[in-house]
mmCIF file of C-alpha atoms and ligand atoms in Angstrom:
data_model
loop_
_atom_site.group_PDB
_atom_site.id
_atom_site.type_symbol
_atom_site.label_atom_id
_atom_site.label_comp_id
_atom_site.label_asym_id
_atom_site.label_seq_id
_atom_site.Cartn_x
_atom_site.Cartn_y
_atom_site.Cartn_z
ATOM 1 C CA UNK A 1 0.035 0.114 0.105
ATOM 2 C CA UNK A 2 1.225 3.467 -0.626
ATOM 3 C CA UNK A 3 3.068 5.112 2.232
ATOM 4 C CA UNK A 4 0.947 8.376 2.561
ATOM 5 C CA UNK A 5 -2.020 6.641 2.679
ATOM 6 C CA UNK A 6 -4.531 7.051 5.617
ATOM 7 C CA UNK A 7 -7.625 4.981 5.960
ATOM 8 C CA UNK A 8 -10.597 6.672 7.361
ATOM 9 C CA UNK A 9 -10.062 10.317 7.338
ATOM 10 C CA UNK A 10 -12.218 12.792 8.744
ATOM 11 C CA UNK A 11 -12.873 15.370 6.261
ATOM 12 C CA UNK A 12 -14.865 17.941 8.390
ATOM 13 C CA UNK A 13 -12.240 20.010 8.408
ATOM 14 C CA UNK A 14 -11.471 20.127 4.947
ATOM 15 C CA UNK A 15 -14.904 21.524 3.936
ATOM 16 C CA UNK A 16 -16.131 24.916 4.413
ATOM 17 C CA UNK A 17 -19.404 23.432 4.832
ATOM 18 C CA UNK A 18 -18.178 22.079 7.871
ATOM 19 C CA UNK A 19 -19.960 18.667 6.947
ATOM 20 C CA UNK A 20 -19.166 15.744 9.191
ATOM 21 C CA UNK A 21 -18.126 13.083 6.889
ATOM 22 C CA UNK A 22 -14.814 10.744 6.526
ATOM 23 C CA UNK A 23 -13.014 9.079 3.752
ATOM 24 C CA UNK A 24 -12.316 5.424 3.551
ATOM 25 C CA UNK A 25 -9.024 6.142 1.878
ATOM 26 C CA UNK A 26 -7.158 9.676 2.257
ATOM 27 C CA UNK A 27 -3.358 10.948 0.529
ATOM 28 C CA UNK A 28 -2.104 14.438 1.325
ATOM 29 C CA UNK A 29 -0.496 15.027 -2.216
ATOM 30 C CA UNK A 30 2.692 17.189 -1.624
ATOM 31 C CA UNK A 31 4.072 16.807 -4.851
ATOM 32 C CA UNK A 32 3.443 15.327 -8.519
ATOM 33 C CA UNK A 33 5.803 12.219 -7.138
ATOM 34 C CA UNK A 34 2.934 11.254 -4.405
ATOM 35 C CA UNK A 35 0.500 11.754 -6.737
ATOM 36 C CA UNK A 36 2.042 9.585 -9.004
ATOM 37 C CA UNK A 37 3.167 6.862 -6.409
ATOM 38 C CA UNK A 38 -0.835 7.055 -5.075
ATOM 39 C CA UNK A 39 -1.974 6.471 -8.951
ATOM 40 C CA UNK A 40 0.337 3.433 -9.628
ATOM 41 C CA UNK A 41 -1.199 1.534 -6.957
ATOM 42 C CA UNK A 42 -3.731 -0.623 -8.746
ATOM 43 C CA UNK A 43 -6.019 -0.907 -5.614
ATOM 44 C CA UNK A 44 -6.045 2.757 -5.040
ATOM 45 C CA UNK A 45 -6.121 3.860 -8.730
ATOM 46 C CA UNK A 46 -9.272 1.753 -9.017
ATOM 47 C CA UNK A 47 -11.247 3.405 -6.485
ATOM 48 C CA UNK A 48 -13.875 6.313 -6.851
ATOM 49 C CA UNK A 49 -11.657 9.453 -6.733
ATOM 50 C CA UNK A 50 -12.129 12.816 -5.199
ATOM 51 C CA UNK A 51 -9.492 15.455 -5.803
ATOM 52 C CA UNK A 52 -9.806 17.870 -2.870
ATOM 53 C CA UNK A 53 -8.503 21.287 -2.696
ATOM 54 C CA UNK A 54 -10.312 23.893 -0.119
ATOM 55 C CA UNK A 55 -13.262 22.105 -0.107
ATOM 56 C CA UNK A 56 -14.878 25.468 -0.490
ATOM 57 C CA UNK A 57 -16.906 24.523 -3.336
ATOM 58 C CA UNK A 58 -18.046 20.867 -2.618
ATOM 59 C CA UNK A 59 -21.274 19.575 -0.425
ATOM 60 C CA UNK A 60 -20.240 16.330 1.149
ATOM 61 C CA UNK A 61 -23.737 13.919 0.922
ATOM 62 C CA UNK A 62 -22.223 11.204 3.099
ATOM 63 C CA UNK A 63 -19.249 9.433 3.880
ATOM 64 C CA UNK A 64 -16.997 9.036 0.496
ATOM 65 C CA UNK A 65 -16.060 5.497 -0.188
ATOM 66 C CA UNK A 66 -13.075 5.797 -1.806
ATOM 67 C CA UNK A 67 -9.796 7.658 -2.244
ATOM 68 C CA UNK A 68 -9.370 11.373 -1.308
ATOM 69 C CA UNK A 69 -6.520 13.221 -3.052
ATOM 70 C CA UNK A 70 -5.846 15.961 -0.963
ATOM 71 C CA UNK A 71 -3.974 18.481 -3.169
ATOM 72 C CA UNK A 72 -1.236 20.435 -0.936
ATOM 73 C CA UNK A 73 1.503 21.156 -3.685
ATOM 74 C CA UNK A 74 3.127 24.296 -2.504
ATOM 75 C CA UNK A 75 5.467 27.073 -4.281
ATOM 76 C CA UNK A 76 4.394 30.287 -5.958
ATOM 77 C CA UNK A 77 7.068 32.632 -7.825
ATOM 78 C CA UNK A 78 6.942 35.245 -10.434
ATOM 79 C CA UNK A 79 8.384 35.003 -13.680
ATOM 80 C CA UNK A 80 9.510 37.386 -15.898
ATOM 81 C CA UNK A 81 6.653 39.146 -18.444
ATOM 82 C CA UNK A 82 4.333 39.452 -16.047
ATOM 83 C CA UNK A 83 3.974 35.522 -15.647
ATOM 84 C CA UNK A 84 2.679 34.152 -11.958
ATOM 85 C CA UNK A 85 3.189 30.352 -11.290
ATOM 86 C CA UNK A 86 1.759 28.469 -8.128
ATOM 87 C CA UNK A 87 1.205 25.091 -7.069
ATOM 88 C CA UNK A 88 -2.134 23.612 -6.756
ATOM 89 C CA UNK A 89 -2.379 23.398 -3.175
ATOM 90 C CA UNK A 90 -1.520 27.209 -2.413
ATOM 91 C CA UNK A 91 -4.395 29.120 -1.330
ATOM 92 C CA UNK A 92 -5.827 31.577 -3.474
ATOM 93 C CA UNK A 93 -6.327 34.489 -1.275
ATOM 94 C CA UNK A 94 -2.725 34.118 -0.462
ATOM 95 C CA UNK A 95 -1.244 34.104 -4.153
ATOM 96 C CA UNK A 96 -3.736 37.291 -4.756
ATOM 97 C CA UNK A 97 -1.994 38.798 -1.608
ATOM 98 C CA UNK A 98 1.515 37.700 -2.963
ATOM 99 C CA UNK A 99 0.987 38.978 -6.268
ATOM 100 C CA UNK A 100 -0.074 42.549 -4.624
ATOM 101 C CA UNK A 101 3.004 42.491 -2.467
ATOM 102 C CA UNK A 102 5.263 42.008 -5.694
ATOM 103 C CA UNK A 103 3.499 45.223 -6.926
ATOM 104 C CA UNK A 104 1.558 42.905 -9.666
ATOM 105 C CA UNK A 105 -2.016 43.837 -10.410
ATOM 106 C CA UNK A 106 -4.474 41.943 -12.198
ATOM 107 C CA UNK A 107 -5.743 39.476 -9.322
ATOM 108 C CA UNK A 108 -7.161 42.223 -7.156
ATOM 109 C CA UNK A 109 -11.105 41.727 -7.944
ATOM 110 C CA UNK A 110 -11.004 37.700 -6.912
ATOM 111 C CA UNK A 111 -9.283 38.782 -3.867
ATOM 112 C CA UNK A 112 -10.637 36.707 -0.538
ATOM 113 C CA UNK A 113 -12.198 34.020 -2.889
ATOM 114 C CA UNK A 114 -11.849 30.744 -0.678
ATOM 115 C CA UNK A 115 -9.793 27.508 -1.846
ATOM 116 C CA UNK A 116 -6.700 26.740 -3.783
ATOM 117 C CA UNK A 117 -5.226 27.822 -6.904
ATOM 118 C CA UNK A 118 -5.592 24.227 -8.495
ATOM 119 C CA UNK A 119 -9.063 24.614 -8.022
ATOM 120 C CA UNK A 120 -9.321 27.914 -9.861
ATOM 121 C CA UNK A 121 -9.863 26.953 -12.988
ATOM 122 C CA UNK A 122 -12.360 23.998 -12.243
ATOM 123 C CA UNK A 123 -15.309 26.741 -12.374
ATOM 124 C CA UNK A 124 -13.316 29.816 -13.814
ATOM 125 C CA UNK A 125 -13.540 31.469 -10.391
ATOM 126 C CA UNK A 126 -15.038 34.876 -10.878
ATOM 127 C CA UNK A 127 -15.942 38.203 -9.052
ATOM 128 C CA UNK A 128 -16.717 41.736 -9.266
ATOM 129 C CA UNK A 129 -16.232 41.554 -13.217
ATOM 130 C CA UNK A 130 -13.247 39.246 -13.337
ATOM 131 C CA UNK A 131 -12.686 35.465 -14.271
ATOM 132 C CA UNK A 132 -10.133 33.196 -13.924
ATOM 133 C CA UNK A 133 -9.686 32.994 -17.654
ATOM 134 C CA UNK A 134 -8.958 36.620 -18.084
ATOM 135 C CA UNK A 135 -5.555 36.113 -16.135
ATOM 136 C CA UNK A 136 -5.229 32.550 -16.992
ATOM 137 C CA UNK A 137 -2.056 31.281 -18.861
ATOM 138 C CA UNK A 138 -2.019 27.642 -18.598
ATOM 139 C CA UNK A 139 -1.976 24.839 -16.416
ATOM 140 C CA UNK A 140 0.067 21.966 -15.710
ATOM 141 C CA UNK A 141 -2.319 18.702 -15.260
ATOM 142 C CA UNK A 142 -1.612 15.308 -14.444
ATOM 143 C CA UNK A 143 -3.571 12.952 -16.788
ATOM 144 C CA UNK A 144 -4.461 10.273 -14.570
ATOM 145 C CA UNK A 145 -5.436 8.065 -17.361
ATOM 146 C CA UNK A 146 -2.145 8.208 -19.308
ATOM 147 C CA UNK A 147 -0.067 8.879 -16.052
ATOM 148 C CA UNK A 148 1.608 12.057 -17.916
ATOM 149 C CA UNK A 149 1.955 15.567 -17.412
ATOM 150 C CA UNK A 150 0.798 18.001 -20.130
ATOM 151 C CA UNK A 151 0.211 21.562 -20.203
ATOM 152 C CA UNK A 152 -3.680 22.861 -20.959
ATOM 153 C CA UNK A 153 -3.823 26.725 -22.686
ATOM 154 C CA UNK A 154 -6.895 28.585 -22.090
ATOM 155 C CA UNK A 155 -8.528 27.063 -24.986
ATOM 156 C CA UNK A 156 -8.022 23.444 -24.043
ATOM 157 C CA UNK A 157 -9.727 24.493 -20.835
ATOM 158 C CA UNK A 158 -12.937 25.695 -22.566
ATOM 159 C CA UNK A 159 -13.892 28.411 -19.717
ATOM 160 C CA UNK A 160 -17.406 29.417 -19.315
ATOM 161 C CA UNK A 161 -19.474 30.982 -17.093
ATOM 162 C CA UNK A 162 -18.313 28.953 -13.708
ATOM 163 C CA UNK A 163 -17.601 26.333 -16.111
ATOM 164 C CA UNK A 164 -14.411 24.336 -17.797
ATOM 165 C CA UNK A 165 -13.462 21.244 -19.549
ATOM 166 C CA UNK A 166 -12.585 20.057 -15.877
ATOM 167 C CA UNK A 167 -16.398 19.659 -15.138
ATOM 168 C CA UNK A 168 -17.041 17.849 -18.205
ATOM 169 C CA UNK A 169 -16.493 14.236 -19.400
ATOM 170 C CA UNK A 170 -13.322 15.283 -21.566
ATOM 171 C CA UNK A 171 -11.890 16.553 -18.673
ATOM 172 C CA UNK A 172 -12.301 13.857 -15.989
ATOM 173 C CA UNK A 173 -9.165 12.151 -15.161
ATOM 174 C CA UNK A 174 -7.160 15.575 -15.158
ATOM 175 C CA UNK A 175 -5.854 17.156 -11.940
ATOM 176 C CA UNK A 176 -4.335 20.578 -11.660
ATOM 177 C CA UNK A 177 -0.868 20.407 -10.362
ATOM 178 C CA UNK A 178 0.428 24.189 -10.989
ATOM 179 C CA UNK A 179 -1.278 27.293 -12.890
ATOM 180 C CA UNK A 180 0.442 29.995 -14.583
ATOM 181 C CA UNK A 181 -0.887 33.408 -14.563
ATOM 182 C CA UNK A 182 -0.482 36.124 -17.006
ATOM 183 C CA UNK A 183 -0.838 39.413 -15.262
ATOM 184 C CA UNK A 184 -1.377 42.330 -17.384
ATOM 185 C CA UNK A 185 1.910 44.238 -18.176
ATOM 186 C CA UNK A 186 -0.173 47.708 -18.320
ATOM 187 C CA UNK A 187 -2.724 47.318 -15.627
ATOM 188 C CA UNK A 188 -5.697 49.078 -15.688
ATOM 189 C CA UNK A 189 -8.313 48.621 -12.670
ATOM 190 C CA UNK A 190 -11.354 46.607 -13.839
ATOM 191 C CA UNK A 191 -14.375 48.406 -12.526
ATOM 192 C CA UNK A 192 -16.912 47.405 -14.441
ATOM 193 C CA UNK A 193 -19.220 45.795 -11.509
ATOM 194 C CA UNK A 194 -21.289 48.851 -10.169
ATOM 195 C CA UNK A 195 -20.590 47.587 -6.562
ATOM 196 C CA UNK A 196 -16.990 47.655 -6.896
ATOM 197 C CA UNK A 197 -16.884 51.066 -8.780
ATOM 198 C CA UNK A 198 -19.417 52.774 -6.275
ATOM 199 C CA UNK A 199 -16.877 51.906 -3.526
ATOM 200 C CA UNK A 200 -14.000 53.420 -5.291
ATOM 201 C CA UNK A 201 -15.902 56.684 -5.700
ATOM 202 C CA UNK A 202 -17.243 56.710 -2.297
ATOM 203 C CA UNK A 203 -13.804 56.259 -1.131
ATOM 204 C CA UNK A 204 -12.430 59.182 -3.338
ATOM 205 C CA UNK A 205 -10.202 57.015 -5.207
ATOM 206 C CA UNK A 206 -9.491 58.970 -8.507
ATOM 207 C CA UNK A 207 -6.651 56.577 -9.606
ATOM 208 C CA UNK A 208 -6.966 53.481 -7.304
ATOM 209 C CA UNK A 209 -3.858 50.869 -7.316
ATOM 210 C CA UNK A 210 -4.341 47.364 -7.130
ATOM 211 C CA UNK A 211 -3.703 47.116 -3.339
ATOM 212 C CA UNK A 212 -6.573 49.971 -2.802
ATOM 213 C CA UNK A 213 -9.061 47.864 -5.028
ATOM 214 C CA UNK A 214 -8.031 44.512 -3.141
ATOM 215 C CA UNK A 215 -9.054 46.482 0.128
ATOM 216 C CA UNK A 216 -12.034 47.363 -1.228
ATOM 217 C CA UNK A 217 -13.114 44.046 -2.543
ATOM 218 C CA UNK A 218 -12.255 42.233 1.042
ATOM 219 C CA UNK A 219 -14.358 45.203 2.814
ATOM 220 C CA UNK A 220 -17.468 44.547 0.610
ATOM 221 C CA UNK A 221 -17.045 40.487 0.652
ATOM 222 C CA UNK A 222 -16.664 40.610 4.433
ATOM 223 C CA UNK A 223 -19.716 42.713 4.684
ATOM 224 C CA UNK A 224 -21.674 40.475 2.593
ATOM 225 C CA UNK A 225 -20.635 36.858 2.813
ATOM 226 C CA UNK A 226 -20.359 34.681 5.773
ATOM 227 C CA UNK A 227 -16.877 33.820 6.937
ATOM 228 C CA UNK A 228 -16.790 29.615 6.678
ATOM 229 C CA UNK A 229 -14.760 29.774 9.515
ATOM 230 C CA UNK A 230 -17.389 31.025 11.518
ATOM 231 C CA UNK A 231 -20.389 29.517 9.997
ATOM 232 C CA UNK A 232 -20.209 26.811 7.326
ATOM 233 C CA UNK A 233 -20.951 27.464 3.680
ATOM 234 C CA UNK A 234 -19.682 26.882 0.571
ATOM 235 C CA UNK A 235 -20.191 30.544 -1.209
ATOM 236 C CA UNK A 236 -23.135 31.087 -3.753
ATOM 237 C CA UNK A 237 -25.138 27.841 -3.859
ATOM 238 C CA UNK A 238 -26.507 28.762 -7.086
ATOM 239 C CA UNK A 239 -25.544 29.999 -10.476
ATOM 240 C CA UNK A 240 -27.203 33.026 -11.809
ATOM 241 C CA UNK A 241 -29.520 31.779 -14.712
ATOM 242 C CA UNK A 242 -29.130 32.687 -18.075
ATOM 243 C CA UNK A 243 -31.998 32.928 -19.992
ATOM 244 C CA UNK A 244 -32.647 34.364 -23.601
ATOM 245 C CA UNK A 245 -33.937 38.071 -23.959
ATOM 246 C CA UNK A 246 -37.419 37.021 -24.814
ATOM 247 C CA UNK A 247 -37.755 34.918 -22.053
ATOM 248 C CA UNK A 248 -36.391 37.861 -19.702
ATOM 249 C CA UNK A 249 -38.930 40.121 -21.181
ATOM 250 C CA UNK A 250 -41.760 37.484 -20.444
ATOM 251 C CA UNK A 251 -40.734 37.286 -16.744
ATOM 252 C CA UNK A 252 -40.519 41.032 -16.303
ATOM 253 C CA UNK A 253 -44.109 41.353 -17.521
ATOM 254 C CA UNK A 254 -45.279 39.548 -14.504
ATOM 255 C CA UNK A 255 -42.641 40.637 -12.074
ATOM 256 C CA UNK A 256 -41.301 44.097 -13.242
ATOM 257 C CA UNK A 257 -38.486 44.131 -10.208
ATOM 258 C CA UNK A 258 -36.601 41.482 -11.535
ATOM 259 C CA UNK A 259 -32.883 41.993 -11.311
ATOM 260 C CA UNK A 260 -31.147 41.209 -14.776
ATOM 261 C CA UNK A 261 -28.016 41.797 -16.738
ATOM 262 C CA UNK A 262 -27.841 42.096 -20.329
ATOM 263 C CA UNK A 263 -25.025 39.979 -21.319
ATOM 264 C CA UNK A 264 -22.744 40.267 -24.560
ATOM 265 C CA UNK A 265 -24.296 37.474 -26.271
ATOM 266 C CA UNK A 266 -27.923 38.999 -26.301
ATOM 267 C CA UNK A 267 -28.426 36.266 -23.225
ATOM 268 C CA UNK A 268 -29.798 37.855 -19.791
ATOM 269 C CA UNK A 269 -28.177 36.831 -16.756
ATOM 270 C CA UNK A 270 -31.037 36.718 -13.871
ATOM 271 C CA UNK A 271 -29.894 37.516 -10.051
ATOM 272 C CA UNK A 272 -30.450 33.846 -8.513
ATOM 273 C CA UNK A 273 -30.430 35.627 -4.706
ATOM 274 C CA UNK A 274 -33.168 38.138 -5.912
ATOM 275 C CA UNK A 275 -35.629 34.969 -7.259
ATOM 276 C CA UNK A 276 -34.862 33.098 -4.118
ATOM 277 C CA UNK A 277 -35.286 36.352 -1.804
ATOM 278 C CA UNK A 278 -38.587 37.079 -3.517
ATOM 279 C CA UNK A 279 -39.801 33.383 -2.816
ATOM 280 C CA UNK A 280 -39.568 34.099 0.860
ATOM 281 C CA UNK A 281 -36.174 32.145 1.691
ATOM 282 C CA UNK A 282 -33.765 34.597 2.934
ATOM 283 C CA UNK A 283 -33.445 33.705 6.653
ATOM 284 C CA UNK A 284 -35.216 30.812 6.881
ATOM 285 C CA UNK A 285 -34.022 27.234 7.472
ATOM 286 C CA UNK A 286 -35.068 23.862 7.161
ATOM 287 C CA UNK A 287 -33.664 21.637 9.889
ATOM 288 C CA UNK A 288 -29.960 22.561 10.722
ATOM 289 C CA UNK A 289 -29.180 23.991 7.090
ATOM 290 C CA UNK A 290 -30.345 27.763 6.548
ATOM 291 C CA UNK A 291 -30.500 30.579 3.871
ATOM 292 C CA UNK A 292 -28.084 33.509 4.904
ATOM 293 C CA UNK A 293 -30.273 36.115 6.216
ATOM 294 C CA UNK A 294 -28.044 38.761 4.290
ATOM 295 C CA UNK A 295 -27.569 37.194 1.003
ATOM 296 C CA UNK A 296 -30.280 34.393 -0.161
ATOM 297 C CA UNK A 297 -27.656 33.148 -2.718
ATOM 298 C CA UNK A 298 -25.797 31.352 0.170
ATOM 299 C CA UNK A 299 -26.992 28.297 2.183
ATOM 300 C CA UNK A 300 -25.486 27.809 5.381
ATOM 301 C CA UNK A 301 -24.568 25.417 8.077
ATOM 302 C CA UNK A 302 -26.575 26.255 11.299
ATOM 303 C CA UNK A 303 -24.741 23.526 13.156
ATOM 304 C CA UNK A 304 -24.735 19.948 12.661
ATOM 305 C CA UNK A 305 -26.064 19.972 9.206
ATOM 306 C CA UNK A 306 -25.860 16.969 7.267
ATOM 307 C CA UNK A 307 -25.350 16.797 3.633
ATOM 308 C CA UNK A 308 -28.933 15.512 3.288
ATOM 309 C CA UNK A 309 -30.261 18.706 5.347
ATOM 310 C CA UNK A 310 -28.208 20.742 2.634
ATOM 311 C CA UNK A 311 -29.822 18.947 -0.342
ATOM 312 C CA UNK A 312 -33.317 19.187 0.943
ATOM 313 C CA UNK A 313 -33.240 22.767 1.400
ATOM 314 C CA UNK A 314 -31.683 23.294 -2.003
ATOM 315 C CA UNK A 315 -34.282 21.285 -3.734
ATOM 316 C CA UNK A 316 -37.131 23.233 -1.702
ATOM 317 C CA UNK A 317 -35.665 26.086 -3.006
ATOM 318 C CA UNK A 318 -35.278 25.201 -6.677
ATOM 319 C CA UNK A 319 -39.063 23.903 -6.783
ATOM 320 C CA UNK A 320 -40.333 27.459 -5.017
ATOM 321 C CA UNK A 321 -38.211 29.561 -7.737
ATOM 322 C CA UNK A 322 -39.283 27.040 -11.017
ATOM 323 C CA UNK A 323 -42.930 27.326 -9.704
ATOM 324 C CA UNK A 324 -42.874 31.172 -9.345
ATOM 325 C CA UNK A 325 -40.804 32.128 -11.836
ATOM 326 C CA UNK A 326 -40.735 29.202 -14.468
ATOM 327 C CA UNK A 327 -36.571 29.361 -14.099
ATOM 328 C CA UNK A 328 -34.651 26.259 -13.169
ATOM 329 C CA UNK A 329 -31.811 26.992 -10.903
ATOM 330 C CA UNK A 330 -28.542 25.161 -11.340
ATOM 331 C CA UNK A 331 -26.400 24.159 -8.154
ATOM 332 C CA UNK A 332 -22.661 25.533 -8.026
ATOM 333 C CA UNK A 333 -21.210 23.341 -5.628
ATOM 334 C CA UNK A 334 -19.961 19.743 -6.520
ATOM 335 C CA UNK A 335 -22.085 17.245 -4.775
ATOM 336 C CA UNK A 336 -20.047 14.305 -3.713
HETATM 337 C C1 LIG B 401 -17.361 31.891 1.522
HETATM 338 C C2 LIG B 401 -17.161 32.003 0.028
HETATM 339 C C3 LIG B 401 -17.275 32.529 -0.896
HETATM 340 C C4 LIG B 401 -16.909 31.993 -2.369
HETATM 341 N N1 LIG B 401 -17.034 32.940 -3.186
HETATM 342 C C5 LIG B 401 -16.665 32.961 -4.688
HETATM 343 C C6 LIG B 401 -16.703 33.615 -5.544
HETATM 344 O O1 LIG B 401 -16.533 34.987 -5.349
HETATM 345 N N2 LIG B 401 -16.469 33.156 -6.891
HETATM 346 C C7 LIG B 401 -16.377 31.828 -7.234
HETATM 347 O O2 LIG B 401 -15.831 31.539 -8.570
HETATM 348 N N3 LIG B 401 -16.370 31.033 -6.542
HETATM 349 C C8 LIG B 401 -16.496 31.647 -4.991
HETATM 350 N N4 LIG B 401 -16.986 30.412 -3.873
HETATM 351 C C9 LIG B 401 -16.402 29.178 -4.437
HETATM 352 C C10 LIG B 401 -15.345 28.533 -3.992
HETATM 353 O O3 LIG B 401 -14.432 29.282 -3.487
HETATM 354 C C11 LIG B 401 -14.120 28.080 -5.320
HETATM 355 O O4 LIG B 401 -15.040 27.466 -6.224
HETATM 356 C C12 LIG B 401 -12.876 27.491 -5.274
HETATM 357 O O5 LIG B 401 -11.924 27.666 -6.473
HETATM 358 C C13 LIG B 401 -12.816 26.216 -5.046
HETATM 359 O O6 LIG B 401 -11.825 25.763 -4.502
HETATM 360 P P1 LIG B 401 -11.120 24.836 -3.335
HETATM 361 O O7 LIG B 401 -9.714 24.414 -3.550
HETATM 362 O O8 LIG B 401 -12.131 24.760 -2.370
HETATM 363 O O9 LIG B 401 -11.969 23.424 -4.395
HETATM 364 P P2 LIG B 401 -12.802 22.459 -3.878
HETATM 365 O O10 LIG B 401 -14.028 22.696 -3.260
HETATM 366 O O11 LIG B 401 -11.902 21.446 -2.852
HETATM 367 O O12 LIG B 401 -13.126 21.656 -5.077
HETATM 368 C C14 LIG B 401 -13.882 22.044 -6.052
HETATM 369 C C15 LIG B 401 -14.010 21.226 -7.091
HETATM 370 O O13 LIG B 401 -12.932 21.074 -7.734
HETATM 371 C C16 LIG B 401 -11.897 19.657 -7.784
HETATM 372 N N5 LIG B 401 -10.838 20.198 -7.653
HETATM 373 C C17 LIG B 401 -10.186 20.545 -6.968
HETATM 374 N N6 LIG B 401 -8.741 20.908 -6.797
HETATM 375 C C18 LIG B 401 -8.660 20.434 -8.187
HETATM 376 C C19 LIG B 401 -7.083 20.203 -8.571
HETATM 377 N N7 LIG B 401 -6.196 20.359 -8.373
HETATM 378 N N8 LIG B 401 -7.469 19.422 -9.919
HETATM 379 C C20 LIG B 401 -8.605 18.762 -10.491
HETATM 380 N N9 LIG B 401 -9.976 19.544 -9.880
HETATM 381 C C21 LIG B 401 -9.663 19.525 -8.791
HETATM 382 C C22 LIG B 401 -12.870 19.087 -6.812
HETATM 383 O O14 LIG B 401 -12.703 17.814 -7.092
HETATM 384 C C23 LIG B 401 -14.161 19.847 -7.121
HETATM 385 O O15 LIG B 401 -15.181 19.092 -7.918
HETATM 386 C C24 LIG B 401 -16.670 30.742 -2.748
HETATM 387 C C25 LIG B 401 -17.077 29.902 -1.556
HETATM 388 C C26 LIG B 401 -17.084 30.514 -0.318
HETATM 389 C C27 LIG B 401 -17.028 29.330 0.786
#
């Protein structure tokens, strides 16, 4: 058996929802060699597998009977030409802070997103008008089928809204071990998101620096989102549904207050939080799972919630939103 293998590892401290569940087999992956050795073991390689980062975008629905590969590959460095490279196990926000300390702008709008660098391409993390794809250069991935390392470009990753090839069958078996970011050489603030633009204006900043934008983003996020260290959650639980403009107009006719944002492709993105709030869910609970009182998009663990509690609450919300608006909500976290 593999030297780094742990049998029956609790995962409660490894998921930000704080759900109590365990993994039958667990390896902390501190290097590509550890990864390669674990998957060279035919017993481990044949098991169901969960690649785990910071556990901030998963819902554990029960004990995991299989192999958890907990990504802990460290290292970050600035390369020439505005490139930044980091190991999959580095903290995302730690990397943002590191880049700012080196005087590099480009990641500031993505400050304080929990999780690891290795998971950042999986759902193409995004916040305040910037997505990972805007700063992504390439990823080094371990292909667990061939046992080879390979480099994937942005085109290979097929980034979409909270989506990438890694969430699709074509990307199954790919494990991100390192990511390289291309930061803008001629940095410009990205203030397309109204809430951030207003914060910059209210702070009296006419020519904001990356560090100042990061501090404003951090302040906004601390105000709006629950800290997983205090109350278990996985951030936004539902994606903002994207509908055709005619569908949006039809909903608006019945519900003039609908919050929607026109997309470049002619579609409309609806604010899922608004839909959920209008269905009366904000602040409500079902068992030990609840809807965060300050942000209806966030489901929280009020203490002792099981994965089943969270799933039951999510399903009840989805049913209400579909009944009232005819809109099908899609969940953002991965159910394990
Ligand atoms: C309070 C809070 C706020 C959040 N805000 C945002 C936000 O603003 N924007 C946003 O986009 N997200 C947000 N999220 C969601 C989450 O932070 C991101 O999705 C983050 O990238 C998940 O990283 P992780 O390391 O915790 O991944 P995990 O939760 O551990 O894993 C998520 C998925 O990625 C896969 N995975 C993880 N690492 C790897 C790897 N190295 N190779 C291959 N697959 C891998 C896992 O198998 C799983 O399918 C928020 C979450 C919380 C709790």
